XYZ file of C-alpha atoms in Angstrom:
168
model
C 162.883 62.660 135.290
C 160.559 62.713 138.294
C 162.032 61.903 141.699
C 159.461 59.686 143.449
C 159.829 60.598 147.112
C 159.149 58.435 150.150
C 157.786 59.736 153.461
C 160.339 62.111 155.045
C 162.482 62.516 151.924
C 163.180 65.941 150.463
C 164.218 67.280 147.081
C 165.458 70.689 145.842
C 162.950 72.974 144.128
C 164.813 74.372 141.103
C 162.094 76.842 140.047
C 160.729 80.119 141.468
C 157.176 79.320 140.412
C 155.723 75.880 140.871
C 152.502 73.963 140.663
C 151.505 71.241 143.080
C 149.404 68.747 141.147
C 147.155 66.420 143.104
C 145.301 63.334 141.916
C 143.196 61.677 144.586
C 140.803 59.218 142.961
C 137.972 60.767 145.004
C 136.921 64.383 145.612
C 139.079 66.079 148.265
C 139.512 69.631 149.434
C 143.008 71.061 148.921
C 144.172 73.629 151.473
C 147.529 75.008 152.550
C 149.046 76.017 155.861
C 151.662 78.724 156.259
C 154.161 78.258 159.066
C 157.207 79.965 160.531
C 160.706 78.539 160.845
C 159.717 76.386 163.854
C 156.660 75.026 162.055
C 154.125 77.035 164.101
C 151.029 78.218 162.310
C 150.818 81.992 162.591
C 147.251 83.025 163.407
C 144.042 82.871 161.393
C 145.788 83.738 158.113
C 147.934 80.620 158.468
C 145.289 78.441 156.831
C 144.656 79.167 153.152
C 141.404 77.530 152.096
C 138.783 77.741 149.377
C 136.578 80.754 150.036
C 138.685 81.728 153.045
C 141.302 83.778 151.288
C 144.887 83.095 150.406
C 147.935 85.281 149.893
C 148.418 86.672 146.372
C 151.368 84.326 145.781
C 149.228 81.199 146.330
C 146.394 80.053 144.069
C 144.122 77.351 145.502
C 141.317 75.335 143.923
C 137.881 76.504 145.035
C 135.993 73.241 145.527
C 136.371 69.534 146.184
C 137.605 67.548 143.182
C 139.638 64.428 142.455
C 142.334 66.505 140.685
C 143.778 69.837 141.787
C 146.510 72.261 140.785
C 147.848 74.737 143.344
C 150.150 77.484 142.057
C 152.885 79.000 144.240
C 155.164 81.956 143.441
C 158.051 81.180 145.796
C 159.810 84.510 145.060
C 156.811 86.390 146.481
C 156.361 84.378 149.706
C 156.496 86.607 152.796
C 159.814 86.441 154.659
C 158.186 85.081 157.842
C 156.722 82.080 155.993
C 159.215 79.209 155.942
C 156.843 76.290 155.320
C 153.876 75.850 153.021
C 152.037 72.608 153.676
C 149.620 71.004 151.232
C 146.615 69.600 153.098
C 144.112 67.164 151.665
C 140.789 66.828 153.481
C 137.863 64.526 152.777
C 134.717 66.660 152.465
C 131.593 66.038 154.551
C 129.469 63.321 152.990
C 132.461 61.822 151.209
C 134.343 58.608 151.916
C 134.837 57.810 155.615
C 138.660 57.781 155.445
C 141.676 57.918 153.150
C 142.171 54.204 153.795
C 138.961 53.487 151.860
C 140.036 55.268 148.646
C 142.981 54.998 146.219
C 146.222 56.505 147.564
C 146.458 60.213 146.653
C 149.481 61.431 144.701
C 151.019 64.928 144.835
C 153.682 66.159 142.412
C 155.621 69.410 142.024
C 156.415 70.956 138.638
C 157.115 74.302 137.009
C 153.992 75.814 135.401
C 153.223 73.897 132.217
C 156.369 71.810 132.716
C 157.202 68.239 133.653
C 157.027 67.110 137.270
C 160.367 66.997 139.079
C 159.203 65.428 142.383
C 156.225 63.317 143.363
C 154.852 61.487 146.388
C 152.183 58.795 146.668
C 150.531 58.813 150.113
C 150.479 55.101 150.867
C 149.691 53.451 154.182
C 146.771 55.694 155.149
C 143.939 54.223 157.201
C 141.386 56.089 159.339
C 142.724 59.551 158.419
C 140.272 62.160 157.073
C 142.862 64.960 156.790
C 146.497 64.625 155.760
C 149.545 66.842 155.242
C 150.651 65.514 151.857
C 153.861 67.484 151.379
C 155.447 70.776 152.255
C 157.555 73.333 150.482
C 160.088 74.749 152.893
C 162.844 77.335 152.932
C 166.332 76.263 154.057
C 169.394 78.529 153.808
C 167.759 80.714 151.155
C 166.672 77.831 148.913
C 163.329 76.056 148.616
C 162.856 72.299 148.953
C 159.913 69.917 148.899
C 159.434 67.274 151.618
C 157.136 64.241 151.424
C 155.159 64.291 154.686
C 152.148 61.953 154.619
C 151.067 62.816 158.196
C 147.397 62.004 158.651
C 144.764 62.830 161.260
C 141.845 60.472 161.934
C 140.135 63.290 163.872
C 140.219 65.501 160.771
C 141.196 69.083 160.033
C 140.483 70.301 163.573
C 143.104 67.946 165.025
C 145.606 68.952 162.361
C 145.150 72.648 163.171
C 145.300 72.058 166.928
C 148.563 70.141 166.415
C 149.903 73.241 164.620
C 148.888 75.584 167.435
C 145.609 76.978 166.041
C 142.104 76.514 167.414
C 139.941 74.014 165.554
C 137.450 75.564 163.105
C 133.895 75.997 164.374
């Protein structure tokens, strides 16, 4: 049975390897941020993006699409990484905002298994970049949290909020 999460709610992650499955109804870019225990992004390697490299334990899609699957090996995550955030970004030339497209949905599942937690990102308006959900480490166990935090100013504002310079 899938736990349908609401913004701010969390759920245990009972598997060491998971997939984050995204359906967006419009092409989006799927990225991930890697943060420390306080939620600070740790330097240029903190943003995993298509064509920009990602750690070996994280597999990202390589282009904009309306459906994505990101694979994460939680056993292999570096000790200093406590949060892995799933970011959805509208690509240039796409819709003007998430409020003008169907609400994206993100779900977490074991590879080739049924989803155990999902989150529909409702209530979005002018946002062009959004933190959909995050996997986070708490007392040696992993959990998933429904976030739904959007940024009308896009990816640059999201990164600046996390302590990194905006991309050029």
